[in-house]
Amino acid sequence: MIQFKEEIRTDRMRLKVLRHQNAEVFASLVSKNRSRLQESFPITVSRATDAASAGTYLQELELDRNTGRSVLYGLWFRETLVGMIIVKNIDWRIPRSEVGYFVSKTYEGLGFTSEALKAVCDYCLEELSILKICAKIIPTNSQSRQLVEKLGFLLEGTLRKEYKTGLGEVVDVCYYGLLNLDDKT
């Protein structure tokens, strides 16, 4: 069974696996960013409404981690949880995964998301030998699209009416992919 790294370090941050013990601080992060997250993170927003519900949600994600399906990292800067990155929908037969991420409004524009996403992608490609990482992004989220493009993801297409937002709207998504170019298979 796959054992995900407990912690990934960058120059400024520690990316640590989020556990149910982090429920209170995770619920606070989601609460402070709820209106921003509603569109793209409807499950997180609906499942982390308070510390108790966040704890239950994080326990479920721990089960997914233990079975190799996903791993959720908290982005910690100076002992403060400033965001999260999830590697999810892992299919070890290919192997491929999807990433989702956000950083608190307070820490936007400081390069934290870019730094953390690069570290997680490097980990997935180099240490987990993931062949492909995808990111599904709502077309109007230009910041996120620019971020993945900067990190080498390529736009592979637009999936029409593919995603239901937390606002109830069914929207298109831009499908980006990053291949492990060192893979010779």
PDB file of C-alpha atoms in Angstrom:
ATOM      1  CA  MET A   1       0.000   0.000   0.000  1.00  0.00           C
ATOM      2  CA  ILE A   2       1.177   3.499  -0.814  1.00  0.00           C
ATOM      3  CA  GLN A   3       2.538   5.587   2.031  1.00  0.00           C
ATOM      4  CA  PHE A   4       2.214   9.284   1.296  1.00  0.00           C
ATOM      5  CA  LYS A   5       4.768  11.671   2.745  1.00  0.00           C
ATOM      6  CA  GLU A   6       3.568  13.213   5.981  1.00  0.00           C
ATOM      7  CA  GLU A   7       5.293  16.502   5.205  1.00  0.00           C
ATOM      8  CA  ILE A   8       6.710  18.296   2.187  1.00  0.00           C
ATOM      9  CA  ARG A   9       8.901  21.338   2.806  1.00  0.00           C
ATOM     10  CA  THR A  10       9.363  24.357   0.577  1.00  0.00           C
ATOM     11  CA  ASP A  11      11.496  27.441   1.131  1.00  0.00           C
ATOM     12  CA  ARG A  12       8.773  29.147   3.164  1.00  0.00           C
ATOM     13  CA  MET A  13       6.193  26.536   4.054  1.00  0.00           C
ATOM     14  CA  ARG A  14       5.512  23.121   5.438  1.00  0.00           C
ATOM     15  CA  LEU A  15       2.871  21.088   3.637  1.00  0.00           C
ATOM     16  CA  LYS A  16       1.549  18.646   6.221  1.00  0.00           C
ATOM     17  CA  VAL A  17      -1.112  15.972   5.913  1.00  0.00           C
ATOM     18  CA  LEU A  18      -4.319  17.344   7.421  1.00  0.00           C
ATOM     19  CA  ARG A  19      -5.920  15.058  10.003  1.00  0.00           C
ATOM     20  CA  HIS A  20      -9.084  15.201  12.079  1.00  0.00           C
ATOM     21  CA  GLN A  21      -6.988  16.757  14.869  1.00  0.00           C
ATOM     22  CA  ASN A  22      -6.705  19.832  12.611  1.00  0.00           C
ATOM     23  CA  ALA A  23     -10.492  20.178  12.369  1.00  0.00           C
ATOM     24  CA  GLU A  24     -10.812  23.450  14.272  1.00  0.00           C
ATOM     25  CA  VAL A  25      -8.160  25.345  12.317  1.00  0.00           C
ATOM     26  CA  PHE A  26      -9.365  23.809   9.030  1.00  0.00           C
ATOM     27  CA  ALA A  27     -12.971  24.838   9.746  1.00  0.00           C
ATOM     28  CA  SER A  28     -11.742  28.352  10.528  1.00  0.00           C
ATOM     29  CA  LEU A  29      -9.820  28.561   7.230  1.00  0.00           C
ATOM     30  CA  VAL A  30     -12.872  27.421   5.272  1.00  0.00           C
ATOM     31  CA  SER A  31     -15.182  29.760   7.200  1.00  0.00           C
ATOM     32  CA  LYS A  32     -12.995  32.806   6.511  1.00  0.00           C
ATOM     33  CA  ASN A  33     -12.954  31.974   2.792  1.00  0.00           C
ATOM     34  CA  ARG A  34     -16.432  30.465   2.405  1.00  0.00           C
ATOM     35  CA  SER A  35     -17.751  32.943  -0.174  1.00  0.00           C
ATOM     36  CA  ARG A  36     -14.612  32.568  -2.319  1.00  0.00           C
ATOM     37  CA  LEU A  37     -14.682  28.763  -2.119  1.00  0.00           C
ATOM     38  CA  GLN A  38     -18.395  28.232  -2.713  1.00  0.00           C
ATOM     39  CA  GLU A  39     -18.098  28.031  -6.491  1.00  0.00           C
ATOM     40  CA  SER A  40     -15.097  25.705  -6.882  1.00  0.00           C
ATOM     41  CA  PHE A  41     -15.033  23.788  -3.560  1.00  0.00           C
ATOM     42  CA  PRO A  42     -18.695  22.992  -2.828  1.00  0.00           C
ATOM     43  CA  ILE A  43     -17.962  19.726  -1.015  1.00  0.00           C
ATOM     44  CA  THR A  44     -15.349  21.271   1.272  1.00  0.00           C
ATOM     45  CA  VAL A  45     -17.618  24.235   2.030  1.00  0.00           C
ATOM     46  CA  SER A  46     -20.624  22.036   2.793  1.00  0.00           C
ATOM     47  CA  ARG A  47     -18.649  19.484   4.825  1.00  0.00           C
ATOM     48  CA  ALA A  48     -16.553  21.887   6.952  1.00  0.00           C
ATOM     49  CA  THR A  49     -19.184  24.178   8.463  1.00  0.00           C
ATOM     50  CA  ASP A  50     -17.796  23.892  12.005  1.00  0.00           C
ATOM     51  CA  ALA A  51     -15.078  21.986  13.876  1.00  0.00           C
ATOM     52  CA  ALA A  52     -17.219  18.862  14.373  1.00  0.00           C
ATOM     53  CA  SER A  53     -18.258  18.539  10.732  1.00  0.00           C
ATOM     54  CA  ALA A  54     -14.730  19.385   9.578  1.00  0.00           C
ATOM     55  CA  GLY A  55     -13.400  16.618  11.841  1.00  0.00           C
ATOM     56  CA  THR A  56     -15.755  14.078  10.285  1.00  0.00           C
ATOM     57  CA  TYR A  57     -14.813  15.238   6.789  1.00  0.00           C
ATOM     58  CA  LEU A  58     -11.087  15.022   7.561  1.00  0.00           C
ATOM     59  CA  GLN A  59     -11.558  11.501   8.980  1.00  0.00           C
ATOM     60  CA  GLU A  60     -13.190  10.435   5.716  1.00  0.00           C
ATOM     61  CA  LEU A  61     -10.276  11.917   3.788  1.00  0.00           C
ATOM     62  CA  GLU A  62      -7.898   9.979   6.062  1.00  0.00           C
ATOM     63  CA  LEU A  63      -9.606   6.763   4.931  1.00  0.00           C
ATOM     64  CA  ASP A  64      -9.063   7.796   1.310  1.00  0.00           C
ATOM     65  CA  ARG A  65      -5.410   8.486   2.099  1.00  0.00           C
ATOM     66  CA  ASN A  66      -5.009   5.112   3.790  1.00  0.00           C
ATOM     67  CA  THR A  67      -6.340   3.377   0.667  1.00  0.00           C
ATOM     68  CA  GLY A  68      -4.167   5.445  -1.697  1.00  0.00           C
ATOM     69  CA  ARG A  69      -7.032   7.361  -3.339  1.00  0.00           C
ATOM     70  CA  SER A  70      -6.136  10.866  -2.174  1.00  0.00           C
ATOM     71  CA  VAL A  71      -4.032  12.937   0.181  1.00  0.00           C
ATOM     72  CA  LEU A  72      -4.871  16.360   1.633  1.00  0.00           C
ATOM     73  CA  TYR A  73      -2.027  18.679   2.605  1.00  0.00           C
ATOM     74  CA  GLY A  74      -2.412  21.808   4.674  1.00  0.00           C
ATOM     75  CA  LEU A  75      -0.182  24.738   3.713  1.00  0.00           C
ATOM     76  CA  TRP A  76       1.451  26.021   6.891  1.00  0.00           C
ATOM     77  CA  PHE A  77       3.309  29.330   7.023  1.00  0.00           C
ATOM     78  CA  ARG A  78       4.789  30.332  10.389  1.00  0.00           C
ATOM     79  CA  GLU A  79       2.482  27.912  12.241  1.00  0.00           C
ATOM     80  CA  THR A  80      -0.617  29.281  10.462  1.00  0.00           C
ATOM     81  CA  LEU A  81      -2.774  27.193   8.131  1.00  0.00           C
ATOM     82  CA  VAL A  82      -2.973  29.368   5.011  1.00  0.00           C
ATOM     83  CA  GLY A  83      -4.393  26.946   2.442  1.00  0.00           C
ATOM     84  CA  MET A  84      -4.682  23.383   1.227  1.00  0.00           C
ATOM     85  CA  ILE A  85      -3.783  21.152  -1.687  1.00  0.00           C
ATOM     86  CA  ILE A  86      -5.504  17.862  -2.382  1.00  0.00           C
ATOM     87  CA  VAL A  87      -4.198  15.146  -4.671  1.00  0.00           C
ATOM     88  CA  LYS A  88      -7.333  13.166  -5.472  1.00  0.00           C
ATOM     89  CA  ASN A  89      -8.956  10.675  -7.804  1.00  0.00           C
ATOM     90  CA  ILE A  90      -5.694   8.759  -7.944  1.00  0.00           C
ATOM     91  CA  ASP A  91      -5.841   5.884 -10.405  1.00  0.00           C
ATOM     92  CA  TRP A  92      -2.768   3.736  -9.821  1.00  0.00           C
ATOM     93  CA  ARG A  93      -3.446   1.622 -12.936  1.00  0.00           C
ATOM     94  CA  ILE A  94      -2.421   4.506 -15.231  1.00  0.00           C
ATOM     95  CA  PRO A  95      -1.143   6.176 -12.839  1.00  0.00           C
ATOM     96  CA  ARG A  96      -2.861   9.579 -12.837  1.00  0.00           C
ATOM     97  CA  SER A  97      -4.297  12.060 -10.357  1.00  0.00           C
ATOM     98  CA  GLU A  98      -6.085  15.365 -10.064  1.00  0.00           C
ATOM     99  CA  VAL A  99      -5.101  18.363  -7.945  1.00  0.00           C
ATOM    100  CA  GLY A 100      -7.230  20.973  -6.235  1.00  0.00           C
ATOM    101  CA  TYR A 101      -5.890  23.875  -4.187  1.00  0.00           C
ATOM    102  CA  PHE A 102      -6.632  27.166  -2.552  1.00  0.00           C
ATOM    103  CA  VAL A 103      -4.916  29.727  -0.371  1.00  0.00           C
ATOM    104  CA  SER A 104      -6.607  32.089   2.065  1.00  0.00           C
ATOM    105  CA  LYS A 105      -7.475  35.530   0.713  1.00  0.00           C
ATOM    106  CA  THR A 106      -5.081  37.011   3.292  1.00  0.00           C
ATOM    107  CA  TYR A 107      -2.138  35.191   1.673  1.00  0.00           C
ATOM    108  CA  GLU A 108      -3.093  35.566  -1.989  1.00  0.00           C
ATOM    109  CA  GLY A 109      -0.555  37.101  -4.345  1.00  0.00           C
ATOM    110  CA  LEU A 110       2.474  36.094  -2.262  1.00  0.00           C
ATOM    111  CA  GLY A 111       3.431  33.051  -4.340  1.00  0.00           C
ATOM    112  CA  PHE A 112       2.391  30.486  -1.731  1.00  0.00           C
ATOM    113  CA  THR A 113       0.043  28.585  -4.038  1.00  0.00           C
ATOM    114  CA  SER A 114       2.636  28.409  -6.803  1.00  0.00           C
ATOM    115  CA  GLU A 115       5.351  27.271  -4.398  1.00  0.00           C
ATOM    116  CA  ALA A 116       3.151  24.623  -2.798  1.00  0.00           C
ATOM    117  CA  LEU A 117       1.647  23.318  -6.037  1.00  0.00           C
ATOM    118  CA  LYS A 118       5.086  22.979  -7.618  1.00  0.00           C
ATOM    119  CA  ALA A 119       6.321  21.010  -4.594  1.00  0.00           C
ATOM    120  CA  VAL A 120       3.302  18.682  -4.643  1.00  0.00           C
ATOM    121  CA  CYS A 121       3.542  18.119  -8.399  1.00  0.00           C
ATOM    122  CA  ASP A 122       7.271  17.375  -8.123  1.00  0.00           C
ATOM    123  CA  TYR A 123       6.522  14.899  -5.332  1.00  0.00           C
ATOM    124  CA  CYS A 124       3.783  13.193  -7.357  1.00  0.00           C
ATOM    125  CA  LEU A 125       5.834  12.946 -10.539  1.00  0.00           C
ATOM    126  CA  GLU A 126       9.230  12.109  -9.050  1.00  0.00           C
ATOM    127  CA  GLU A 127       8.506  10.098  -5.921  1.00  0.00           C
ATOM    128  CA  LEU A 128       5.073   8.604  -6.564  1.00  0.00           C
ATOM    129  CA  SER A 129       5.801   8.069 -10.287  1.00  0.00           C
ATOM    130  CA  ILE A 130       2.467   9.550 -11.309  1.00  0.00           C
ATOM    131  CA  LEU A 131       2.326   9.716 -15.107  1.00  0.00           C
ATOM    132  CA  LYS A 132      -0.215  12.526 -15.362  1.00  0.00           C
ATOM    133  CA  ILE A 133      -1.615  15.193 -13.060  1.00  0.00           C
ATOM    134  CA  CYS A 134      -4.736  17.032 -14.132  1.00  0.00           C
ATOM    135  CA  ALA A 135      -6.403  20.192 -12.916  1.00  0.00           C
ATOM    136  CA  LYS A 136     -10.011  21.038 -13.730  1.00  0.00           C
ATOM    137  CA  ILE A 137     -10.577  24.782 -13.566  1.00  0.00           C
ATOM    138  CA  ILE A 138     -13.653  26.913 -14.175  1.00  0.00           C
ATOM    139  CA  PRO A 139     -12.918  29.090 -17.248  1.00  0.00           C
ATOM    140  CA  THR A 140     -13.517  32.351 -15.348  1.00  0.00           C
ATOM    141  CA  ASN A 141     -10.820  31.506 -12.767  1.00  0.00           C
ATOM    142  CA  SER A 142      -8.027  33.219 -14.703  1.00  0.00           C
ATOM    143  CA  GLN A 143      -5.599  33.293 -11.742  1.00  0.00           C
ATOM    144  CA  SER A 144      -5.715  29.531 -11.347  1.00  0.00           C
ATOM    145  CA  ARG A 145      -5.413  28.973 -15.086  1.00  0.00           C
ATOM    146  CA  GLN A 146      -2.335  31.227 -15.236  1.00  0.00           C
ATOM    147  CA  LEU A 147      -0.821  29.416 -12.262  1.00  0.00           C
ATOM    148  CA  VAL A 148      -1.026  25.927 -13.766  1.00  0.00           C
ATOM    149  CA  GLU A 149       0.169  27.193 -17.142  1.00  0.00           C
ATOM    150  CA  LYS A 150       3.187  28.777 -15.425  1.00  0.00           C
ATOM    151  CA  LEU A 151       3.966  25.388 -13.864  1.00  0.00           C
ATOM    152  CA  GLY A 152       3.885  23.607 -17.233  1.00  0.00           C
ATOM    153  CA  PHE A 153       0.327  22.273 -17.371  1.00  0.00           C
ATOM    154  CA  LEU A 154      -1.150  22.285 -20.867  1.00  0.00           C
ATOM    155  CA  LEU A 155      -4.767  23.026 -21.693  1.00  0.00           C
ATOM    156  CA  GLU A 156      -6.042  19.759 -23.159  1.00  0.00           C
ATOM    157  CA  GLY A 157      -9.576  20.931 -23.770  1.00  0.00           C
ATOM    158  CA  THR A 158     -12.761  22.356 -22.364  1.00  0.00           C
ATOM    159  CA  LEU A 159     -15.317  19.931 -20.995  1.00  0.00           C
ATOM    160  CA  ARG A 160     -18.746  21.396 -21.615  1.00  0.00           C
ATOM    161  CA  LYS A 161     -21.277  21.495 -18.771  1.00  0.00           C
ATOM    162  CA  GLU A 162     -19.050  19.196 -16.720  1.00  0.00           C
ATOM    163  CA  TYR A 163     -19.218  20.610 -13.204  1.00  0.00           C
ATOM    164  CA  LYS A 164     -21.910  21.736 -10.794  1.00  0.00           C
ATOM    165  CA  THR A 165     -20.712  24.610  -8.628  1.00  0.00           C
ATOM    166  CA  GLY A 166     -21.690  25.190  -5.039  1.00  0.00           C
ATOM    167  CA  LEU A 167     -23.979  27.900  -6.386  1.00  0.00           C
ATOM    168  CA  GLY A 168     -25.966  25.259  -8.289  1.00  0.00           C
ATOM    169  CA  GLU A 169     -24.811  26.297 -11.747  1.00  0.00           C
ATOM    170  CA  VAL A 170     -23.585  23.662 -14.223  1.00  0.00           C
ATOM    171  CA  VAL A 171     -20.492  25.076 -15.940  1.00  0.00           C
ATOM    172  CA  ASP A 172     -17.719  24.172 -18.338  1.00  0.00           C
ATOM    173  CA  VAL A 173     -14.278  23.277 -17.004  1.00  0.00           C
ATOM    174  CA  CYS A 174     -10.876  23.750 -18.562  1.00  0.00           C
ATOM    175  CA  TYR A 175      -8.988  20.456 -18.380  1.00  0.00           C
ATOM    176  CA  TYR A 176      -5.255  20.912 -17.854  1.00  0.00           C
ATOM    177  CA  GLY A 177      -2.675  18.122 -17.828  1.00  0.00           C
ATOM    178  CA  LEU A 178       0.922  17.816 -16.698  1.00  0.00           C
ATOM    179  CA  LEU A 179       2.779  14.730 -17.918  1.00  0.00           C
ATOM    180  CA  ASN A 180       5.779  13.081 -16.351  1.00  0.00           C
ATOM    181  CA  LEU A 181       8.042  13.496 -19.364  1.00  0.00           C
ATOM    182  CA  ASP A 182      10.671  11.208 -17.856  1.00  0.00           C
ATOM    183  CA  ASP A 183       8.307   8.237 -18.121  1.00  0.00           C
ATOM    184  CA  LYS A 184       9.380   6.075 -21.078  1.00  0.00           C
ATOM    185  CA  THR A 185       6.314   3.807 -21.246  1.00  0.00           C
TER     186      THR A 185
END
